[in-house]
mmCIF file of C-alpha atoms in Angstrom:
data_model
loop_
_atom_site.group_PDB
_atom_site.id
_atom_site.type_symbol
_atom_site.label_atom_id
_atom_site.label_comp_id
_atom_site.label_asym_id
_atom_site.label_seq_id
_atom_site.Cartn_x
_atom_site.Cartn_y
_atom_site.Cartn_z
ATOM 1 C CA MET A 1 -10.134 -36.511 -55.214
ATOM 2 C CA PHE A 2 -12.426 -33.529 -55.661
ATOM 3 C CA PHE A 3 -14.172 -34.212 -52.348
ATOM 4 C CA GLN A 4 -10.802 -34.627 -50.581
ATOM 5 C CA ASN A 5 -9.588 -31.287 -51.889
ATOM 6 C CA SER A 6 -12.863 -29.630 -50.880
ATOM 7 C CA ALA A 7 -12.605 -31.101 -47.364
ATOM 8 C CA ALA A 8 -9.002 -29.942 -47.030
ATOM 9 C CA GLN A 9 -9.921 -26.434 -48.171
ATOM 10 C CA THR A 10 -12.879 -26.367 -45.767
ATOM 11 C CA GLY A 11 -10.654 -27.460 -42.874
ATOM 12 C CA SER A 12 -8.035 -24.870 -43.766
ATOM 13 C CA SER A 13 -10.674 -22.143 -43.974
ATOM 14 C CA ALA A 14 -12.079 -23.111 -40.574
ATOM 15 C CA GLU A 15 -8.591 -23.052 -39.044
ATOM 16 C CA ASP A 16 -7.882 -19.636 -40.575
ATOM 17 C CA ALA A 17 -11.199 -18.339 -39.227
ATOM 18 C CA ARG A 18 -10.369 -19.615 -35.723
ATOM 19 C CA GLN A 19 -6.942 -17.969 -35.919
ATOM 20 C CA ILE A 20 -8.488 -14.667 -37.019
ATOM 21 C CA ARG A 21 -11.054 -14.816 -34.204
ATOM 22 C CA GLY A 22 -8.272 -15.580 -31.723
ATOM 23 C CA GLU A 23 -6.210 -12.618 -32.920
ATOM 24 C CA GLN A 24 -9.225 -10.333 -32.724
ATOM 25 C CA ALA A 25 -10.033 -11.526 -29.197
ATOM 26 C CA TYR A 26 -6.405 -10.938 -28.151
ATOM 27 C CA LYS A 27 -6.476 -7.415 -29.606
ATOM 28 C CA ARG A 28 -9.728 -6.661 -27.775
ATOM 29 C CA MET A 29 -8.206 -7.944 -24.544
ATOM 30 C CA GLN A 30 -5.122 -5.764 -25.034
ATOM 31 C CA LEU A 31 -7.334 -2.746 -25.731
ATOM 32 C CA ARG A 32 -9.321 -3.352 -22.526
ATOM 33 C CA THR A 33 -6.080 -3.727 -20.598
ATOM 34 C CA LEU A 34 -4.647 -0.482 -21.949
ATOM 35 C CA LEU A 35 -7.923 1.309 -21.226
ATOM 36 C CA GLY A 36 -7.776 -0.061 -17.681
ATOM 37 C CA LEU A 37 -4.233 1.247 -17.233
ATOM 38 C CA GLY A 38 -5.309 4.631 -18.622
ATOM 39 C CA LEU A 39 -8.212 4.708 -16.155
ATOM 40 C CA LEU A 40 -5.870 3.895 -13.284
ATOM 41 C CA ALA A 41 -3.403 6.608 -14.369
ATOM 42 C CA SER A 42 -6.273 9.110 -14.419
ATOM 43 C CA MET A 43 -7.316 7.944 -10.951
ATOM 44 C CA VAL A 44 -3.777 8.507 -9.643
ATOM 45 C CA ALA A 45 -3.756 12.024 -11.103
ATOM 46 C CA GLY A 46 -7.153 12.768 -9.544
ATOM 47 C CA ALA A 47 -6.088 11.369 -6.174
ATOM 48 C CA GLY A 48 -2.903 13.451 -6.284
ATOM 49 C CA ALA A 49 -4.856 16.625 -7.078
ATOM 50 C CA ALA A 50 -7.266 15.861 -4.236
ATOM 51 C CA GLY A 51 -4.369 15.207 -1.874
ATOM 52 C CA VAL A 52 -2.813 18.587 -2.636
ATOM 53 C CA LEU A 53 -6.023 20.656 -2.639
ATOM 54 C CA ILE A 54 -8.144 19.065 0.109
ATOM 55 C CA GLY A 55 -7.449 19.625 3.781
ATOM 56 C CA THR A 56 -8.425 21.622 6.835
ATOM 57 C CA SER A 57 -7.243 24.844 5.150
ATOM 58 C CA GLU A 58 -9.315 25.773 2.113
ATOM 59 C CA THR A 59 -7.299 26.010 -1.108
ATOM 60 C CA SER A 60 -8.198 26.141 -4.787
ATOM 61 C CA LEU A 61 -6.665 25.171 -8.089
ATOM 62 C CA GLY A 62 -5.789 28.830 -8.651
ATOM 63 C CA ASP A 63 -3.849 28.876 -5.377
ATOM 64 C CA LEU A 64 -1.894 25.849 -6.606
ATOM 65 C CA PHE A 65 -1.039 27.478 -9.945
ATOM 66 C CA ARG A 66 0.060 30.668 -8.179
ATOM 67 C CA ALA A 67 2.195 28.640 -5.770
ATOM 68 C CA ILE A 68 3.822 26.790 -8.678
ATOM 69 C CA ALA A 69 4.439 30.158 -10.398
ATOM 70 C CA GLY A 70 6.455 31.238 -7.364
ATOM 71 C CA GLU A 71 4.037 33.377 -5.397
ATOM 72 C CA GLN A 72 4.982 33.543 -1.735
ATOM 73 C CA SER A 73 1.992 33.167 0.587
ATOM 74 C CA PRO A 74 0.829 31.040 3.509
ATOM 75 C CA LYS A 75 -1.226 28.921 1.082
ATOM 76 C CA SER A 76 1.881 28.330 -1.039
ATOM 77 C CA VAL A 77 3.669 26.971 2.014
ATOM 78 C CA ILE A 78 0.706 24.687 2.789
ATOM 79 C CA LEU A 79 0.413 23.424 -0.788
ATOM 80 C CA LEU A 80 4.055 22.948 -1.756
ATOM 81 C CA GLY A 81 5.726 22.630 1.629
ATOM 82 C CA LEU A 82 3.259 20.380 3.451
ATOM 83 C CA ARG A 83 0.747 18.698 1.171
ATOM 84 C CA LEU A 84 2.837 18.041 -1.938
ATOM 85 C CA PRO A 85 5.564 16.064 -0.097
ATOM 86 C CA ARG A 86 2.792 14.154 1.658
ATOM 87 C CA VAL A 87 1.195 13.212 -1.673
ATOM 88 C CA VAL A 88 4.503 12.197 -3.267
ATOM 89 C CA MET A 89 5.343 10.014 -0.272
ATOM 90 C CA ALA A 90 1.856 8.474 -0.459
ATOM 91 C CA PHE A 91 2.494 7.614 -4.130
ATOM 92 C CA LEU A 92 5.801 5.946 -3.268
ATOM 93 C CA VAL A 93 4.448 4.054 -0.250
ATOM 94 C CA GLY A 94 1.395 2.784 -2.118
ATOM 95 C CA ALA A 95 3.337 1.757 -5.209
ATOM 96 C CA GLY A 96 6.070 0.021 -3.215
ATOM 97 C CA LEU A 97 3.667 -1.953 -1.020
ATOM 98 C CA ALA A 98 1.398 -2.902 -3.944
ATOM 99 C CA VAL A 99 4.179 -4.118 -6.239
ATOM 100 C CA GLY A 100 5.789 -5.935 -3.316
ATOM 101 C CA GLY A 101 2.466 -7.653 -2.637
ATOM 102 C CA CYS A 102 2.074 -8.586 -6.296
ATOM 103 C CA ILE A 103 5.528 -10.193 -6.282
ATOM 104 C CA CYS A 104 4.796 -12.115 -3.067
ATOM 105 C CA GLN A 105 1.519 -13.466 -4.426
ATOM 106 C CA ALA A 106 3.320 -14.620 -7.571
ATOM 107 C CA ILE A 107 6.314 -16.317 -5.952
ATOM 108 C CA LEU A 108 4.274 -17.853 -3.114
ATOM 109 C CA LYS A 109 1.264 -18.629 -5.352
ATOM 110 C CA ASN A 110 -1.012 -17.539 -2.529
ATOM 111 C CA PRO A 111 -3.780 -14.948 -3.032
ATOM 112 C CA LEU A 112 -3.520 -13.871 0.611
ATOM 113 C CA ALA A 113 0.234 -13.265 0.542
ATOM 114 C CA SER A 114 1.790 -9.837 1.000
ATOM 115 C CA PRO A 115 5.200 -8.461 2.084
ATOM 116 C CA PHE A 116 3.979 -8.633 5.669
ATOM 117 C CA THR A 117 3.543 -12.394 5.241
ATOM 118 C CA LEU A 118 7.334 -12.648 5.142
ATOM 119 C CA GLY A 119 7.714 -10.790 8.451
ATOM 120 C CA VAL A 120 9.088 -7.578 6.925
ATOM 121 C CA SER A 121 6.699 -5.326 8.845
ATOM 122 C CA SER A 122 7.491 -7.086 12.132
ATOM 123 C CA GLY A 123 11.203 -6.629 11.521
ATOM 124 C CA ALA A 124 10.687 -2.964 10.696
ATOM 125 C CA GLY A 125 8.503 -2.540 13.769
ATOM 126 C CA PHE A 126 11.153 -4.013 16.019
ATOM 127 C CA GLY A 127 13.774 -1.793 14.411
ATOM 128 C CA ALA A 128 11.595 1.265 15.015
ATOM 129 C CA VAL A 129 11.163 0.322 18.665
ATOM 130 C CA VAL A 130 14.934 -0.106 19.058
ATOM 131 C CA GLY A 131 15.521 3.269 17.393
ATOM 132 C CA ILE A 132 12.942 5.034 19.576
ATOM 133 C CA VAL A 133 14.122 3.529 22.854
ATOM 134 C CA PHE A 134 17.895 3.478 22.339
ATOM 135 C CA PHE A 135 19.049 5.649 19.427
ATOM 136 C CA ARG A 136 16.595 8.503 18.870
ATOM 137 C CA ALA A 137 18.821 10.921 20.783
ATOM 138 C CA VAL A 138 21.706 10.128 18.424
ATOM 139 C CA HIS A 139 20.067 11.320 15.168
ATOM 140 C CA HIS A 140 16.577 12.367 14.055
ATOM 141 C CA ASN A 141 16.565 9.663 11.340
ATOM 142 C CA ALA A 142 17.721 6.903 13.686
ATOM 143 C CA VAL A 143 14.223 5.406 13.915
ATOM 144 C CA ALA A 144 13.834 5.131 10.140
ATOM 145 C CA LEU A 145 17.346 3.744 9.706
ATOM 146 C CA SER A 146 16.841 1.152 12.425
ATOM 147 C CA ALA A 147 13.481 0.113 10.955
ATOM 148 C CA PHE A 148 15.079 -0.308 7.539
ATOM 149 C CA VAL A 149 18.015 -2.332 8.870
ATOM 150 C CA PHE A 150 15.852 -4.787 10.814
ATOM 151 C CA SER A 151 13.417 -5.194 7.935
ATOM 152 C CA LEU A 152 16.399 -6.348 5.882
ATOM 153 C CA VAL A 153 17.437 -8.645 8.749
ATOM 154 C CA SER A 154 14.039 -10.333 8.550
ATOM 155 C CA THR A 155 14.538 -10.639 4.789
ATOM 156 C CA LEU A 156 17.899 -12.338 5.286
ATOM 157 C CA LEU A 157 16.292 -14.803 7.678
ATOM 158 C CA ILE A 158 13.669 -15.698 5.070
ATOM 159 C CA LEU A 159 16.350 -15.989 2.402
ATOM 160 C CA GLY A 160 18.171 -18.413 4.694
ATOM 161 C CA VAL A 161 14.998 -20.471 4.987
ATOM 162 C CA SER A 162 14.592 -20.430 1.188
ATOM 163 C CA ARG A 163 18.051 -21.990 0.793
ATOM 164 C CA LEU A 164 16.973 -25.066 2.709
ATOM 165 C CA LYS A 165 16.753 -28.221 0.645
ATOM 166 C CA ASN A 166 13.354 -28.667 -1.033
ATOM 167 C CA ALA A 167 12.030 -25.445 0.524
ATOM 168 C CA GLY A 168 8.693 -24.758 -1.150
ATOM 169 C CA THR A 169 6.137 -22.005 -0.811
ATOM 170 C CA GLU A 170 4.671 -23.549 2.345
ATOM 171 C CA THR A 171 8.104 -23.491 3.982
ATOM 172 C CA LEU A 172 8.573 -19.826 3.081
ATOM 173 C CA ILE A 173 5.163 -18.869 4.456
ATOM 174 C CA LEU A 174 5.744 -20.764 7.702
ATOM 175 C CA GLY A 175 9.211 -19.210 7.946
ATOM 176 C CA GLY A 176 7.661 -15.769 7.529
ATOM 177 C CA VAL A 177 5.151 -16.495 10.276
ATOM 178 C CA ALA A 178 7.982 -17.632 12.580
ATOM 179 C CA VAL A 179 9.985 -14.462 11.850
ATOM 180 C CA MET A 180 6.882 -12.359 12.465
ATOM 181 C CA PHE A 181 6.307 -13.892 15.906
ATOM 182 C CA LEU A 182 10.013 -13.605 16.757
ATOM 183 C CA PHE A 183 10.165 -9.879 16.094
ATOM 184 C CA SER A 184 6.745 -9.281 17.660
ATOM 185 C CA SER A 185 7.901 -10.852 20.914
ATOM 186 C CA LEU A 186 11.148 -8.853 20.836
ATOM 187 C CA THR A 187 9.128 -5.693 20.180
ATOM 188 C CA SER A 188 6.943 -6.378 23.202
ATOM 189 C CA PHE A 189 10.006 -6.956 25.370
ATOM 190 C CA VAL A 190 11.670 -3.669 24.361
ATOM 191 C CA GLN A 191 8.380 -1.810 24.846
ATOM 192 C CA TYR A 192 8.156 -3.291 28.327
ATOM 193 C CA THR A 193 11.551 -1.806 29.198
ATOM 194 C CA GLY A 194 10.756 1.649 27.720
ATOM 195 C CA THR A 195 9.322 4.726 29.389
ATOM 196 C CA MET A 196 5.719 5.860 29.005
ATOM 197 C CA GLU A 197 6.722 8.512 26.458
ATOM 198 C CA GLU A 198 8.711 5.999 24.419
ATOM 199 C CA VAL A 199 5.823 3.523 24.424
ATOM 200 C CA GLN A 200 3.494 6.274 23.147
ATOM 201 C CA ASP A 201 5.911 7.037 20.310
ATOM 202 C CA VAL A 202 6.098 3.338 19.446
ATOM 203 C CA VAL A 203 2.312 3.033 19.304
ATOM 204 C CA PHE A 204 2.073 6.124 17.089
ATOM 205 C CA TRP A 205 4.721 4.721 14.717
ATOM 206 C CA PHE A 206 2.752 1.495 14.370
ATOM 207 C CA PHE A 207 -0.332 3.539 13.450
ATOM 208 C CA GLY A 208 1.437 4.800 10.318
ATOM 209 C CA SER A 209 1.531 8.470 9.388
ATOM 210 C CA LEU A 210 2.603 10.678 6.475
ATOM 211 C CA SER A 211 2.722 13.819 8.611
ATOM 212 C CA LYS A 212 6.523 13.865 8.882
ATOM 213 C CA ALA A 213 7.238 13.203 5.202
ATOM 214 C CA GLY A 214 9.939 15.539 3.894
ATOM 215 C CA TRP A 215 11.846 15.807 0.632
ATOM 216 C CA SER A 216 14.985 14.252 2.147
ATOM 217 C CA HIS A 217 12.907 11.226 3.160
ATOM 218 C CA ILE A 218 11.228 11.115 -0.242
ATOM 219 C CA TRP A 219 14.527 10.855 -2.148
ATOM 220 C CA VAL A 220 15.645 7.915 -0.012
ATOM 221 C CA SER A 221 12.301 6.127 -0.341
ATOM 222 C CA ALA A 222 12.206 6.813 -4.099
ATOM 223 C CA PHE A 223 15.602 5.154 -4.511
ATOM 224 C CA MET A 224 14.522 2.028 -2.627
ATOM 225 C CA VAL A 225 11.024 1.796 -4.137
ATOM 226 C CA LEU A 226 11.619 2.848 -7.746
ATOM 227 C CA GLY A 227 15.126 1.391 -8.092
ATOM 228 C CA PRO A 228 14.076 -2.288 -8.047
ATOM 229 C CA MET A 229 11.056 -1.802 -10.333
ATOM 230 C CA PRO A 230 12.917 -2.213 -13.678
ATOM 231 C CA PHE A 231 14.374 -5.505 -12.420
ATOM 232 C CA VAL A 232 10.926 -6.620 -11.260
ATOM 233 C CA TYR A 233 9.291 -5.760 -14.580
ATOM 234 C CA ALA A 234 12.031 -7.570 -16.491
ATOM 235 C CA ARG A 235 10.876 -10.743 -14.727
ATOM 236 C CA ALA A 236 7.209 -10.340 -15.722
ATOM 237 C CA TRP A 237 7.247 -13.316 -18.123
ATOM 238 C CA ASP A 238 8.932 -15.480 -15.484
ATOM 239 C CA TYR A 239 6.206 -14.617 -12.965
ATOM 240 C CA ASN A 240 3.606 -15.573 -15.575
ATOM 241 C CA ALA A 241 5.317 -18.921 -16.076
ATOM 242 C CA LEU A 242 5.578 -19.499 -12.326
ATOM 243 C CA MET A 243 1.823 -19.063 -11.921
ATOM 244 C CA SER A 244 1.403 -22.194 -14.078
ATOM 245 C CA GLY A 245 3.424 -24.257 -11.600
ATOM 246 C CA ASP A 246 7.047 -24.859 -10.697
ATOM 247 C CA GLU A 247 7.478 -27.737 -13.136
ATOM 248 C CA THR A 248 6.016 -25.752 -16.031
ATOM 249 C CA ALA A 249 8.220 -22.779 -15.226
ATOM 250 C CA SER A 250 11.312 -24.990 -15.030
ATOM 251 C CA THR A 251 10.408 -26.545 -18.369
ATOM 252 C CA LEU A 252 10.256 -23.047 -19.873
ATOM 253 C CA GLY A 253 13.772 -22.306 -18.617
ATOM 254 C CA VAL A 254 12.946 -20.384 -15.431
ATOM 255 C CA SER A 255 15.200 -20.923 -12.433
ATOM 256 C CA VAL A 256 12.413 -21.183 -9.866
ATOM 257 C CA GLU A 257 14.609 -21.087 -6.746
ATOM 258 C CA ARG A 258 16.560 -18.084 -7.991
ATOM 259 C CA LEU A 259 13.362 -16.293 -9.036
ATOM 260 C CA ARG A 260 11.878 -16.763 -5.562
ATOM 261 C CA MET A 261 15.021 -15.501 -3.852
ATOM 262 C CA GLU A 262 15.160 -12.433 -6.101
ATOM 263 C CA GLY A 263 11.461 -11.818 -5.552
ATOM 264 C CA ILE A 264 11.806 -12.001 -1.775
ATOM 265 C CA LEU A 265 14.780 -9.635 -1.797
ATOM 266 C CA LEU A 266 13.232 -7.070 -4.158
ATOM 267 C CA SER A 267 9.792 -7.052 -2.523
ATOM 268 C CA SER A 268 11.356 -6.725 0.928
ATOM 269 C CA LEU A 269 13.601 -3.872 -0.209
ATOM 270 C CA MET A 270 10.639 -2.002 -1.683
ATOM 271 C CA THR A 271 8.539 -2.620 1.410
ATOM 272 C CA ALA A 272 11.334 -1.480 3.720
ATOM 273 C CA GLY A 273 11.791 1.703 1.697
ATOM 274 C CA ALA A 274 8.052 2.333 1.811
ATOM 275 C CA ILE A 275 7.488 1.941 5.555
ATOM 276 C CA CYS A 276 10.756 2.941 7.213
ATOM 277 C CA PHE A 277 9.796 6.662 7.374
ATOM 278 C CA VAL A 278 6.015 6.447 7.700
ATOM 279 C CA GLY A 279 5.378 3.381 9.853
ATOM 280 C CA VAL A 280 3.278 0.285 9.225
ATOM 281 C CA ILE A 281 0.558 0.725 6.581
ATOM 282 C CA GLY A 282 -1.354 -2.504 6.221
ATOM 283 C CA PHE A 283 -3.524 -4.221 3.616
ATOM 284 C CA VAL A 284 -2.301 -2.191 0.617
ATOM 285 C CA GLY A 285 0.026 -4.983 -0.488
ATOM 286 C CA LEU A 286 -2.843 -7.465 -0.201
ATOM 287 C CA VAL A 287 -5.723 -5.494 -1.710
ATOM 288 C CA ALA A 288 -4.094 -3.560 -4.558
ATOM 289 C CA PRO A 289 -2.937 -6.586 -6.630
ATOM 290 C CA HIS A 290 -6.422 -8.140 -6.471
ATOM 291 C CA ILE A 291 -8.126 -4.924 -7.589
ATOM 292 C CA SER A 292 -5.599 -4.734 -10.433
ATOM 293 C CA ARG A 293 -6.338 -8.313 -11.536
ATOM 294 C CA MET A 294 -10.008 -7.436 -11.796
ATOM 295 C CA LEU A 295 -9.135 -4.563 -14.138
ATOM 296 C CA VAL A 296 -6.240 -5.815 -16.283
ATOM 297 C CA GLY A 297 -6.041 -9.568 -15.746
ATOM 298 C CA SER A 298 -3.195 -11.739 -14.452
ATOM 299 C CA ASP A 299 -0.515 -10.950 -17.054
ATOM 300 C CA HIS A 300 2.300 -9.467 -14.978
ATOM 301 C CA ARG A 301 3.379 -7.228 -17.868
ATOM 302 C CA TYR A 302 0.257 -5.211 -17.093
ATOM 303 C CA LEU A 303 -0.460 -6.350 -13.536
ATOM 304 C CA LEU A 304 2.752 -4.895 -12.063
ATOM 305 C CA PRO A 305 2.238 -1.299 -13.313
ATOM 306 C CA ALA A 306 -1.491 -1.543 -12.560
ATOM 307 C CA SER A 307 -0.731 -2.609 -8.977
ATOM 308 C CA ALA A 308 1.605 0.359 -8.555
ATOM 309 C CA LEU A 309 -1.103 2.740 -9.777
ATOM 310 C CA VAL A 310 -3.825 1.191 -7.613
ATOM 311 C CA GLY A 311 -1.579 1.213 -4.535
ATOM 312 C CA ALA A 312 -0.629 4.857 -5.064
ATOM 313 C CA SER A 313 -4.292 5.797 -5.450
ATOM 314 C CA LEU A 314 -5.406 3.839 -2.377
ATOM 315 C CA VAL A 315 -2.834 5.350 -0.025
ATOM 316 C CA THR A 316 -3.379 8.880 -1.342
ATOM 317 C CA LEU A 317 -7.183 8.646 -1.090
ATOM 318 C CA ALA A 318 -6.911 7.098 2.373
ATOM 319 C CA ASP A 319 -4.721 10.044 3.406
ATOM 320 C CA VAL A 320 -7.290 12.518 2.051
ATOM 321 C CA ILE A 321 -10.099 10.768 3.949
ATOM 322 C CA SER A 322 -8.011 10.741 7.133
ATOM 323 C CA ARG A 323 -7.666 14.538 6.888
ATOM 324 C CA ILE A 324 -11.329 15.386 6.311
ATOM 325 C CA ILE A 325 -13.218 12.768 8.313
ATOM 326 C CA TRP A 326 -12.571 14.377 11.725
ATOM 327 C CA PRO A 327 -11.191 17.920 11.293
ATOM 328 C CA PRO A 328 -8.963 19.364 12.575
ATOM 329 C CA GLN A 329 -7.645 15.963 13.724
ATOM 330 C CA VAL A 330 -5.728 13.849 11.200
ATOM 331 C CA ILE A 331 -6.361 10.138 11.664
ATOM 332 C CA PRO A 332 -3.203 8.030 11.136
ATOM 333 C CA ILE A 333 -3.244 6.580 7.641
ATOM 334 C CA GLY A 334 -2.468 3.067 8.841
ATOM 335 C CA ILE A 335 -5.830 3.048 10.605
ATOM 336 C CA MET A 336 -7.631 4.202 7.452
ATOM 337 C CA THR A 337 -6.025 1.627 5.156
ATOM 338 C CA SER A 338 -6.894 -1.127 7.638
ATOM 339 C CA LEU A 339 -10.511 0.054 7.851
ATOM 340 C CA LEU A 340 -10.713 0.063 4.063
ATOM 341 C CA GLY A 341 -8.782 -3.194 3.606
ATOM 342 C CA VAL A 342 -10.432 -5.428 6.218
ATOM 343 C CA PRO A 343 -13.820 -5.670 4.416
ATOM 344 C CA PHE A 344 -12.053 -6.650 1.199
ATOM 345 C CA PHE A 345 -9.954 -9.187 3.105
ATOM 346 C CA PHE A 346 -13.093 -10.835 4.484
ATOM 347 C CA TYR A 347 -14.579 -10.762 0.998
ATOM 348 C CA LEU A 348 -11.618 -12.823 -0.240
ATOM 349 C CA LEU A 349 -11.920 -15.267 2.652
ATOM 350 C CA VAL A 350 -15.684 -15.778 2.292
ATOM 351 C CA LYS A 351 -15.951 -15.854 -1.482
ATOM 352 C CA LYS A 352 -12.812 -17.970 -2.132
ATOM 353 C CA SER A 353 -13.219 -17.304 -5.805
ATOM 354 C CA ARG A 354 -10.364 -17.979 -8.217
ATOM 355 C CA ARG A 355 -11.954 -15.983 -11.018
ATOM 356 C CA PHE A 356 -9.281 -13.304 -10.917
ATOM 357 C CA TRP A 357 -6.444 -15.513 -9.621
#
């Protein structure tokens, strides 16, 4: 009896020790995650400061403080009238594309998925071409409105595919590819019928640019990018469950089909709001979630805000580089994000590591 009691106490002590070590490891992991988020927030602040202060015209932090205090000067106009809206739009575009990419990778369970996988960018591109060729004379925002409308049309097509019986992630991806080729061919046809000037405008829109960002555009984009984020974050636990497999998620009470439909709709809305005014900006939705996983792990409670911060930083820093790399020319930001994103894309293809996935 004595030996039995001693064995039971020893087993209980060992179990308690394992539980304590597990709790300590979880606390350390949470601390690292919070430190990672703090680092990313600091990076966003630094990128924003660089975006406001760095450019072809020399400005200082003192000039910024004087402009904020209300001093009227040419530098105040440059800082608050030109660069600040550009930085705010870069934050919104980066955050919207990154969170949209994070959602797509979760619902499609594909590390190479992004909002563009679903054909949203192709739909927006076709809408922009239609606006430039047919409706630009009607209103100055006709191009952005048309791009937004057709990006939602592509979303509705994908949602229709998702309602098919037994439609899995492979079906959604193939449907997105089909939608992408459909709108690409329609874009080419409309370009073929346009004038030389219209074709030049179309090409420039596809490059992506923040040069025309204004406060009226920012409010609209903010509504479409920031509005869905609370609903996305509320589904963080469901995305975590879905990463373990459809059957596991269903066992835990997650409606997998409904979650995928909501994810497609919300990610497409955020992507449409991000690109309708600035044009196509590629690779942010692919790269930002992976960088975030390396820093905070795969828990979507932390991954979603981390992706937003990384995306905002990437687009803002890419915009700064595009302004200083070839002064006084400003390279379109879509070119810069592609140049920065392609090496990382090849890294994912060659390495094929699931360490952070």
